[in-house]
């Protein structure tokens, strides 16, 4: 019973952490790292923080245009799959490593299981939406995190089997959140006190590639920092975009907008725990903030996590500065509901379905 996990980017590693130990225990489990993310802070630190063992294959694909990156990954993944001959290939989330892994697998005749199936933004201009849709339509097992994602899959008549599992990020946060609270010294290191700062992350192509939007977001973060310091662990994509768009001066103009290197999982979660609000365009960070009881301002006009909007945890602000400042100053009251994203047992459910498929 050989299972191959294919990962390559930061959010893939976090999701893998929910099942890696279970798969290692019950299957002959092989991990392929495509090399999409390669900097220490975007890759190795997650294996260290989340105690994920070393990958068996490191394909070293690196950065490039979408076609180049996906093409190289498909080619190199196929070689590994043909050598290993797995029973099932598991892919995670919606990155280029996800689509490449699923396409390489089905083309070579292997079954695919998709963790985090059925999410939709209904915006085919987003690379992640293309990645999700293609992966869902070639997968045999679809592990959907929410009722909404199950409905999306039913509406599209995907040929695979759909299972409602809950969100694997809940499993990971339940396991590692306590350890983050105990071990991380990030607030001391940054000299900040709980509830007296905001956390920001920005990296989506829609926000970084467009100069006008990136400039508007930096201005919003700058104005927010006049209310409370903003801690901004910056993704390398965003750092490069700031430079290419000539926005470095603007970014460094605000004394309390503190740009730092990307953090490992434990430090980042501890930072979220102490924050008074979160400003982001990340899918994973929206959910983790909600799970930690933090309100989230999202620099997008839509989200795949519609439950979080419905219950008032996420406010979609696009890049409306007046709206953000109003929200930061006056706050708002979300509806408490601890189970919007499942019960933290998504990994077990995934394991159960895969084990059954081998009987
Ligand atoms: C990818 C995912 C996105 C996810 C994000 C998580 C796709 C299409 N996008 O976006 O869904 O939210 O990861 O972080 O898969 N770079 C480095 N060091 C690295 C990796 C990248 O400097 O280790 C820089 C390179 O300049 C690269 C750029 O970041 O060109 C973008 O990297 P890429 O992997 O293409 O996409 P992300 O923006 O990271
Ligand atoms: N994350 C982290 N350090 C950071 C920023 C994010 O550990 O400096 C983690 C975060 O906790 C989440 C994951 O990275 O689990 C989400 O990845 P990202 O925001 O890059 O991608 P997305 O979820 O938007 O695809």
Short mmCIF file of C-alpha atoms and ligand atoms in Angstrom, two decimals:
data_model
loop_
_atom_site.label_atom_id
_atom_site.label_comp_id
_atom_site.label_asym_id
_atom_site.label_seq_id
_atom_site.Cartn_x
_atom_site.Cartn_y
_atom_site.Cartn_z
CA UNK A 1 0.00 0.00 0.00
CA UNK A 2 2.12 2.80 -1.30
CA UNK A 3 0.96 6.40 -0.94
CA UNK A 4 2.87 9.30 -2.44
CA UNK A 5 2.39 12.86 -1.13
CA UNK A 6 3.34 15.69 -3.47
CA UNK A 7 4.11 19.07 -1.92
CA UNK A 8 6.18 22.07 -2.89
CA UNK A 9 4.97 25.35 -1.40
CA UNK A 10 4.42 26.74 2.11
CA UNK A 11 0.69 25.97 2.43
CA UNK A 12 1.24 22.43 1.05
CA UNK A 13 3.67 21.68 3.89
CA UNK A 14 1.22 22.84 6.58
CA UNK A 15 -1.53 20.61 5.15
CA UNK A 16 0.86 17.64 4.85
CA UNK A 17 1.56 18.00 8.59
CA UNK A 18 -2.03 16.88 9.31
CA UNK A 19 -1.49 13.46 7.72
CA UNK A 20 2.26 12.83 7.43
CA UNK A 21 2.62 10.82 10.65
CA UNK A 22 -0.59 8.85 10.00
CA UNK A 23 0.52 7.98 6.47
CA UNK A 24 4.00 7.03 7.71
CA UNK A 25 2.43 4.69 10.26
CA UNK A 26 -0.11 2.94 8.06
CA UNK A 27 1.30 3.10 4.52
CA UNK A 28 4.51 2.85 2.64
CA UNK A 29 4.59 6.66 2.39
CA UNK A 30 6.85 8.54 -0.02
CA UNK A 31 7.07 12.35 0.05
CA UNK A 32 7.98 14.30 -3.08
CA UNK A 33 8.98 17.96 -2.68
CA UNK A 34 8.86 19.72 -6.04
CA UNK A 35 11.11 22.58 -4.94
CA UNK A 36 8.55 25.27 -5.84
CA UNK A 37 9.49 27.00 -2.58
CA UNK A 38 13.16 26.67 -1.69
CA UNK A 39 14.14 29.48 0.72
CA UNK A 40 14.67 28.22 4.27
CA UNK A 41 11.82 30.39 5.64
CA UNK A 42 9.34 29.14 3.04
CA UNK A 43 10.29 25.48 3.10
CA UNK A 44 12.67 23.79 5.55
CA UNK A 45 11.43 25.72 8.56
CA UNK A 46 8.01 24.03 8.19
CA UNK A 47 9.53 20.56 8.20
CA UNK A 48 11.43 21.53 11.34
CA UNK A 49 8.57 23.31 13.17
CA UNK A 50 5.93 20.70 12.32
CA UNK A 51 8.24 17.69 12.79
CA UNK A 52 7.69 16.47 9.25
CA UNK A 53 10.39 14.08 8.20
CA UNK A 54 12.70 14.81 5.26
CA UNK A 55 11.11 14.37 1.80
CA UNK A 56 12.23 11.28 -0.11
CA UNK A 57 12.56 13.24 -3.35
CA UNK A 58 13.54 16.86 -3.82
CA UNK A 59 12.95 17.82 -7.46
CA UNK A 60 14.50 21.29 -7.23
CA UNK A 61 12.21 22.90 -9.81
CA UNK A 62 12.35 26.46 -8.40
CA UNK A 63 10.67 29.60 -9.73
CA UNK A 64 9.59 30.56 -13.26
CA UNK A 65 6.57 31.28 -15.41
CA UNK A 66 3.55 29.11 -14.71
CA UNK A 67 4.04 27.03 -17.85
CA UNK A 68 7.72 26.48 -17.16
CA UNK A 69 7.22 25.70 -13.49
CA UNK A 70 4.26 23.34 -13.96
CA UNK A 71 5.91 21.69 -16.99
CA UNK A 72 9.16 20.97 -15.16
CA UNK A 73 7.26 19.63 -12.18
CA UNK A 74 5.10 17.32 -14.32
CA UNK A 75 8.18 15.95 -16.07
CA UNK A 76 10.18 15.34 -12.92
CA UNK A 77 7.24 14.06 -10.89
CA UNK A 78 6.37 11.59 -13.61
CA UNK A 79 9.88 10.09 -13.44
CA UNK A 80 9.56 9.61 -9.67
CA UNK A 81 6.05 8.15 -9.95
CA UNK A 82 7.07 5.66 -12.61
CA UNK A 83 9.92 4.52 -10.42
CA UNK A 84 7.80 4.25 -7.24
CA UNK A 85 4.55 2.89 -8.74
CA UNK A 86 2.21 4.18 -5.99
CA UNK A 87 -1.31 2.96 -5.30
CA UNK A 88 -2.47 6.52 -4.63
CA UNK A 89 -0.99 9.98 -5.12
CA UNK A 90 -2.12 12.64 -2.62
CA UNK A 91 -1.98 16.34 -3.51
CA UNK A 92 -2.74 19.27 -1.20
CA UNK A 93 -4.42 22.65 -1.70
CA UNK A 94 -4.22 24.71 -4.86
CA UNK A 95 -0.64 25.55 -5.76
CA UNK A 96 1.26 24.84 -8.96
CA UNK A 97 2.73 21.79 -7.20
CA UNK A 98 -0.85 20.54 -6.69
CA UNK A 99 -1.90 20.75 -10.35
CA UNK A 100 1.46 19.39 -11.54
CA UNK A 101 1.28 16.45 -9.15
CA UNK A 102 -2.27 15.55 -10.11
CA UNK A 103 -1.69 15.86 -13.85
CA UNK A 104 1.55 13.85 -13.72
CA UNK A 105 -0.23 11.14 -11.72
CA UNK A 106 -3.36 10.70 -13.86
CA UNK A 107 -1.38 10.89 -17.08
CA UNK A 108 0.78 8.03 -15.82
CA UNK A 109 -2.31 6.06 -14.78
CA UNK A 110 -2.22 6.56 -10.99
CA UNK A 111 -5.20 7.50 -8.80
CA UNK A 112 -5.23 10.95 -7.21
CA UNK A 113 -6.61 12.06 -3.85
CA UNK A 114 -7.10 15.81 -3.30
CA UNK A 115 -6.88 17.28 0.19
CA UNK A 116 -8.84 20.56 0.27
CA UNK A 117 -11.11 19.80 -2.67
CA UNK A 118 -14.08 21.87 -3.82
CA UNK A 119 -13.00 25.36 -2.85
CA UNK A 120 -14.01 27.94 -5.42
CA UNK A 121 -13.49 31.67 -5.84
CA UNK A 122 -15.33 31.58 -9.21
CA UNK A 123 -12.54 33.69 -10.65
CA UNK A 124 -10.66 31.87 -13.41
CA UNK A 125 -8.19 34.77 -13.50
CA UNK A 126 -6.68 33.29 -10.33
CA UNK A 127 -4.03 30.63 -10.91
CA UNK A 128 -5.20 28.88 -7.74
CA UNK A 129 -8.73 28.50 -9.18
CA UNK A 130 -7.33 26.82 -12.31
CA UNK A 131 -5.22 24.54 -10.13
CA UNK A 132 -8.17 23.53 -7.94
CA UNK A 133 -10.61 22.91 -10.75
CA UNK A 134 -8.24 20.76 -12.80
CA UNK A 135 -7.17 18.79 -9.75
CA UNK A 136 -10.75 18.19 -8.59
CA UNK A 137 -11.80 16.93 -12.00
CA UNK A 138 -9.01 14.35 -12.26
CA UNK A 139 -9.16 13.13 -8.64
CA UNK A 140 -10.62 9.83 -7.54
CA UNK A 141 -10.95 10.88 -3.88
CA UNK A 142 -12.01 14.42 -3.03
CA UNK A 143 -11.51 15.50 0.59
CA UNK A 144 -13.65 18.60 1.03
CA UNK A 145 -13.22 20.83 4.08
CA UNK A 146 -16.70 22.45 4.28
CA UNK A 147 -20.33 21.91 3.25
CA UNK A 148 -19.90 24.66 0.68
CA UNK A 149 -16.97 22.87 -0.94
CA UNK A 150 -19.01 19.63 -1.10
CA UNK A 151 -21.84 21.55 -2.81
CA UNK A 152 -19.43 23.06 -5.33
CA UNK A 153 -18.18 19.60 -6.28
CA UNK A 154 -21.69 18.18 -6.59
CA UNK A 155 -22.72 21.09 -8.79
CA UNK A 156 -19.77 20.44 -11.12
CA UNK A 157 -20.52 16.69 -11.30
CA UNK A 158 -16.91 15.72 -10.58
CA UNK A 159 -16.38 12.04 -11.37
CA UNK A 160 -14.56 11.18 -8.11
CA UNK A 161 -15.86 10.24 -4.64
CA UNK A 162 -16.56 13.21 -2.36
CA UNK A 163 -15.91 13.10 1.41
CA UNK A 164 -16.59 15.88 3.91
CA UNK A 165 -13.57 15.80 6.21
CA UNK A 166 -13.24 19.27 7.76
CA UNK A 167 -10.24 21.50 7.27
CA UNK A 168 -6.81 19.96 7.88
CA UNK A 169 -5.56 23.36 9.15
CA UNK A 170 -7.73 22.78 12.24
CA UNK A 171 -5.88 19.51 12.98
CA UNK A 172 -2.51 21.19 12.58
CA UNK A 173 -3.39 24.20 14.70
CA UNK A 174 -4.86 22.02 17.45
CA UNK A 175 -1.66 20.02 17.63
CA UNK A 176 0.89 22.79 17.23
CA UNK A 177 -0.88 25.87 18.62
CA UNK A 178 -0.17 24.90 22.23
CA UNK A 179 3.47 24.23 21.40
CA UNK A 180 3.69 27.60 19.62
CA UNK A 181 2.34 29.33 22.73
CA UNK A 182 4.90 27.55 24.93
CA UNK A 183 7.97 27.65 22.73
CA UNK A 184 7.88 30.77 20.58
CA UNK A 185 9.60 33.91 21.86
CA UNK A 186 8.63 36.02 18.86
CA UNK A 187 6.76 38.75 20.77
CA UNK A 188 9.70 39.23 23.13
CA UNK A 189 12.05 39.26 20.18
CA UNK A 190 10.00 41.95 18.45
CA UNK A 191 9.40 43.87 21.70
CA UNK A 192 5.61 43.85 21.36
CA UNK A 193 2.81 43.10 23.81
CA UNK A 194 -0.31 41.01 23.27
CA UNK A 195 -3.32 42.87 21.88
CA UNK A 196 -1.21 45.88 21.02
CA UNK A 197 -0.36 45.12 17.40
CA UNK A 198 -1.84 44.02 14.08
CA UNK A 199 -0.43 41.26 11.86
CA UNK A 200 -0.35 41.58 8.06
CA UNK A 201 0.55 39.17 5.24
CA UNK A 202 0.25 39.88 1.50
CA UNK A 203 1.42 37.67 -1.32
CA UNK A 204 -1.39 36.94 -3.80
CA UNK A 205 -0.48 37.69 -7.41
CA UNK A 206 -3.62 39.85 -7.81
CA UNK A 207 -2.28 42.17 -5.11
CA UNK A 208 1.45 42.09 -5.80
CA UNK A 209 1.61 42.16 -9.60
CA UNK A 210 -0.64 45.23 -9.96
CA UNK A 211 1.27 48.37 -8.87
CA UNK A 212 -1.86 50.37 -8.07
CA UNK A 213 -3.25 47.69 -5.77
CA UNK A 214 0.07 47.05 -4.04
CA UNK A 215 0.55 50.77 -3.46
CA UNK A 216 -2.98 51.06 -2.05
CA UNK A 217 -2.37 48.12 0.31
CA UNK A 218 0.93 49.54 1.57
CA UNK A 219 -0.83 52.85 2.26
CA UNK A 220 -3.56 51.01 4.16
CA UNK A 221 -0.98 49.12 6.25
CA UNK A 222 0.83 52.42 6.85
CA UNK A 223 -2.33 54.14 8.07
CA UNK A 224 -3.20 51.09 10.19
CA UNK A 225 0.22 51.37 11.83
CA UNK A 226 -0.73 54.82 13.14
CA UNK A 227 -3.42 53.05 15.20
CA UNK A 228 -1.26 50.12 16.37
CA UNK A 229 2.08 48.77 15.14
CA UNK A 230 1.67 46.45 12.15
CA UNK A 231 3.96 43.40 12.03
CA UNK A 232 4.36 42.43 8.39
CA UNK A 233 6.30 39.20 7.66
CA UNK A 234 6.87 39.78 3.98
CA UNK A 235 6.70 37.02 1.34
CA UNK A 236 9.67 37.12 -1.10
CA UNK A 237 7.24 37.63 -3.98
CA UNK A 238 5.95 40.80 -2.31
CA UNK A 239 9.42 42.04 -1.45
CA UNK A 240 10.43 41.70 -5.09
CA UNK A 241 7.23 43.38 -6.29
CA UNK A 242 7.80 46.33 -3.93
CA UNK A 243 11.25 46.77 -5.46
CA UNK A 244 10.16 46.31 -9.09
CA UNK A 245 7.24 48.75 -8.68
CA UNK A 246 9.50 51.35 -7.02
CA UNK A 247 7.53 51.28 -3.76
CA UNK A 248 10.42 50.74 -1.32
CA UNK A 249 10.39 54.33 -0.12
CA UNK A 250 6.66 54.22 0.57
CA UNK A 251 7.00 50.94 2.49
CA UNK A 252 9.76 52.29 4.72
CA UNK A 253 8.03 55.62 5.36
CA UNK A 254 5.85 54.47 8.26
CA UNK A 255 7.80 53.97 11.51
CA UNK A 256 5.40 51.42 12.97
CA UNK A 257 4.90 49.36 9.82
CA UNK A 258 7.47 46.72 10.71
CA UNK A 259 8.54 44.61 7.75
CA UNK A 260 10.21 41.37 8.85
CA UNK A 261 11.30 38.14 7.12
CA UNK A 262 8.68 35.39 6.74
CA UNK A 263 8.28 33.43 9.98
CA UNK A 264 8.23 29.72 10.70
CA UNK A 265 4.87 28.18 11.64
CA UNK A 266 5.31 28.30 15.42
CA UNK A 267 6.42 31.94 15.53
CA UNK A 268 3.75 32.96 13.05
CA UNK A 269 0.95 31.25 15.00
CA UNK A 270 2.18 32.82 18.25
CA UNK A 271 2.18 36.20 16.51
CA UNK A 272 -1.43 35.65 15.38
CA UNK A 273 -2.41 34.60 18.93
CA UNK A 274 -1.32 37.91 20.38
CA UNK A 275 -2.62 40.14 17.60
CA UNK A 276 -5.64 42.37 17.96
CA UNK A 277 -6.64 41.95 14.31
CA UNK A 278 -5.24 40.39 11.15
CA UNK A 279 -4.94 41.94 7.68
CA UNK A 280 -4.23 39.46 4.89
CA UNK A 281 -4.95 38.04 1.46
CA UNK A 282 -3.94 34.49 2.46
CA UNK A 283 -6.36 31.58 2.48
CA UNK A 284 -4.60 29.73 5.30
CA UNK A 285 -4.13 32.79 7.49
CA UNK A 286 -7.86 33.69 7.27
CA UNK A 287 -8.76 30.33 8.74
CA UNK A 288 -6.05 30.26 11.40
CA UNK A 289 -7.00 33.75 12.55
CA UNK A 290 -10.66 32.70 12.92
CA UNK A 291 -9.64 29.53 14.77
CA UNK A 292 -7.67 31.68 17.22
CA UNK A 293 -10.64 34.01 17.69
CA UNK A 294 -9.16 36.89 15.69
CA UNK A 295 -11.08 39.12 13.29
CA UNK A 296 -9.70 39.31 9.77
CA UNK A 297 -9.62 42.05 7.14
CA UNK A 298 -9.08 40.53 3.69
CA UNK A 299 -7.67 42.47 0.74
CA UNK A 300 -9.83 40.69 -1.80
CA UNK A 301 -13.38 41.08 -3.07
CA UNK A 302 -14.22 37.41 -2.61
CA UNK A 303 -13.07 34.39 -0.64
CA UNK A 304 -13.38 30.63 -0.90
CA UNK A 305 -14.13 30.57 2.86
CA UNK A 306 -17.64 31.97 2.64
CA UNK A 307 -18.57 30.59 6.09
CA UNK A 308 -16.11 32.99 7.68
CA UNK A 309 -17.77 35.94 5.96
CA UNK A 310 -21.26 34.72 6.85
CA UNK A 311 -20.44 34.55 10.55
CA UNK A 312 -18.65 37.88 10.49
CA UNK A 313 -15.05 36.76 11.08
CA UNK A 314 -13.79 37.91 7.69
CA UNK A 315 -14.47 41.34 6.20
CA UNK A 316 -13.75 41.58 2.48
CA UNK A 317 -12.50 45.11 1.90
CA UNK A 318 -10.78 44.87 -1.48
CA UNK A 319 -8.45 47.90 -1.11
CA UNK A 320 -10.88 50.40 0.43
CA UNK A 321 -8.78 52.41 2.89
CA UNK A 322 -11.72 54.19 4.57
CA UNK A 323 -13.47 50.91 5.25
CA UNK A 324 -10.32 49.38 6.77
CA UNK A 325 -9.63 52.31 9.06
CA UNK A 326 -13.26 52.31 10.21
CA UNK A 327 -13.10 48.58 10.95
CA UNK A 328 -9.80 48.87 12.80
CA UNK A 329 -11.00 51.76 14.93
CA UNK A 330 -14.51 50.65 15.77
CA UNK A 331 -14.10 46.87 15.53
CA UNK A 332 -17.04 44.54 14.99
CA UNK A 333 -18.60 41.51 16.62
CA UNK A 334 -18.50 38.15 14.83
CA UNK A 335 -20.82 35.28 15.73
CA UNK A 336 -19.11 32.61 17.85
CA UNK A 337 -19.22 29.18 16.23
CA UNK A 338 -16.28 26.89 16.84
CA UNK A 339 -17.12 24.33 14.16
CA UNK A 340 -17.25 26.31 10.92
CA UNK A 341 -14.21 24.44 9.62
CA UNK A 342 -14.67 21.02 11.20
CA UNK A 343 -13.55 19.31 14.39
CA UNK A 344 -9.81 18.80 13.94
CA UNK A 345 -10.14 15.17 12.82
CA UNK A 346 -9.82 15.70 9.09
CA UNK A 347 -6.54 13.75 8.95
CA UNK A 348 -8.12 10.67 10.57
CA UNK A 349 -11.04 10.76 8.12
CA UNK A 350 -8.70 10.98 5.15
CA UNK A 351 -6.68 8.06 6.50
CA UNK A 352 -9.82 5.98 6.98
CA UNK A 353 -11.01 6.52 3.39
CA UNK A 354 -7.60 5.69 1.94
CA UNK A 355 -7.21 2.58 4.11
CA UNK A 356 -10.64 1.39 3.01
CA UNK A 357 -9.75 1.91 -0.63
CA UNK A 358 -7.01 -0.71 -0.22
CA UNK A 359 -9.33 -3.40 1.15
C1 LIG B 1 2.46 30.20 -4.29
C2 LIG B 1 1.06 29.74 -4.71
C3 LIG B 1 0.00 30.47 -3.91
C4 LIG B 1 0.27 30.35 -2.42
C5 LIG B 1 1.69 30.79 -2.11
C6 LIG B 1 1.95 30.53 -0.67
C7 LIG B 1 0.94 29.09 -7.06
C8 LIG B 1 0.46 29.47 -8.41
N1 LIG B 1 0.83 30.02 -6.11
O1 LIG B 1 2.58 31.55 -4.64
O2 LIG B 1 -1.26 29.91 -4.19
O3 LIG B 1 -0.66 31.15 -1.73
O4 LIG B 1 2.62 30.03 -2.89
O5 LIG B 1 3.06 31.17 -0.18
O6 LIG B 1 1.39 28.00 -6.85
N2 LIG B 1 10.35 33.04 -4.30
C9 LIG B 1 11.48 33.16 -3.53
N3 LIG B 1 11.83 32.11 -2.74
C10 LIG B 1 11.13 30.95 -2.69
C11 LIG B 1 9.99 30.82 -3.49
C12 LIG B 1 9.61 31.88 -4.29
O7 LIG B 1 12.16 34.18 -3.54
O8 LIG B 1 11.50 30.03 -1.93
C13 LIG B 1 9.94 34.19 -5.15
C14 LIG B 1 10.40 34.07 -6.60
O9 LIG B 1 10.75 35.35 -7.04
C15 LIG B 1 9.16 33.61 -7.30
C16 LIG B 1 8.06 34.26 -6.50
O10 LIG B 1 8.53 34.27 -5.16
O11 LIG B 1 9.13 33.96 -8.64
C17 LIG B 1 6.73 33.54 -6.57
O12 LIG B 1 6.87 32.18 -6.20
P1 LIG B 1 5.86 31.06 -6.72
O13 LIG B 1 6.17 29.77 -6.12
O14 LIG B 1 5.76 31.14 -8.21
O15 LIG B 1 4.45 31.55 -6.21
P2 LIG B 1 4.00 32.21 -4.83
O16 LIG B 1 3.74 33.65 -5.06
O17 LIG B 1 4.94 31.83 -3.76
N1 LIG B 2 2.69 31.30 7.47
C1 LIG B 2 3.85 31.21 8.23
N2 LIG B 2 4.70 32.28 8.27
C2 LIG B 2 4.43 33.46 7.64
C3 LIG B 2 3.23 33.54 6.88
C4 LIG B 2 2.39 32.44 6.81
O1 LIG B 2 4.11 30.18 8.85
O2 LIG B 2 5.24 34.39 7.74
C5 LIG B 2 1.84 30.10 7.37
C6 LIG B 2 0.42 30.28 7.84
O3 LIG B 2 0.31 30.01 9.20
C7 LIG B 2 -0.37 29.29 7.00
C8 LIG B 2 0.47 29.12 5.76
O4 LIG B 2 1.72 29.76 6.00
O5 LIG B 2 -0.49 28.05 7.61
C9 LIG B 2 -0.32 29.79 4.66
O6 LIG B 2 0.44 29.98 3.59
P1 LIG B 2 0.28 31.23 2.66
O7 LIG B 2 -0.37 32.36 3.35
O8 LIG B 2 1.62 31.46 2.12
O9 LIG B 2 -0.61 30.62 1.49
P2 LIG B 2 -2.17 30.49 1.21
O10 LIG B 2 -2.80 29.86 2.38
O11 LIG B 2 -2.68 31.86 0.91
O12 LIG B 2 -2.20 29.63 -0.01
#
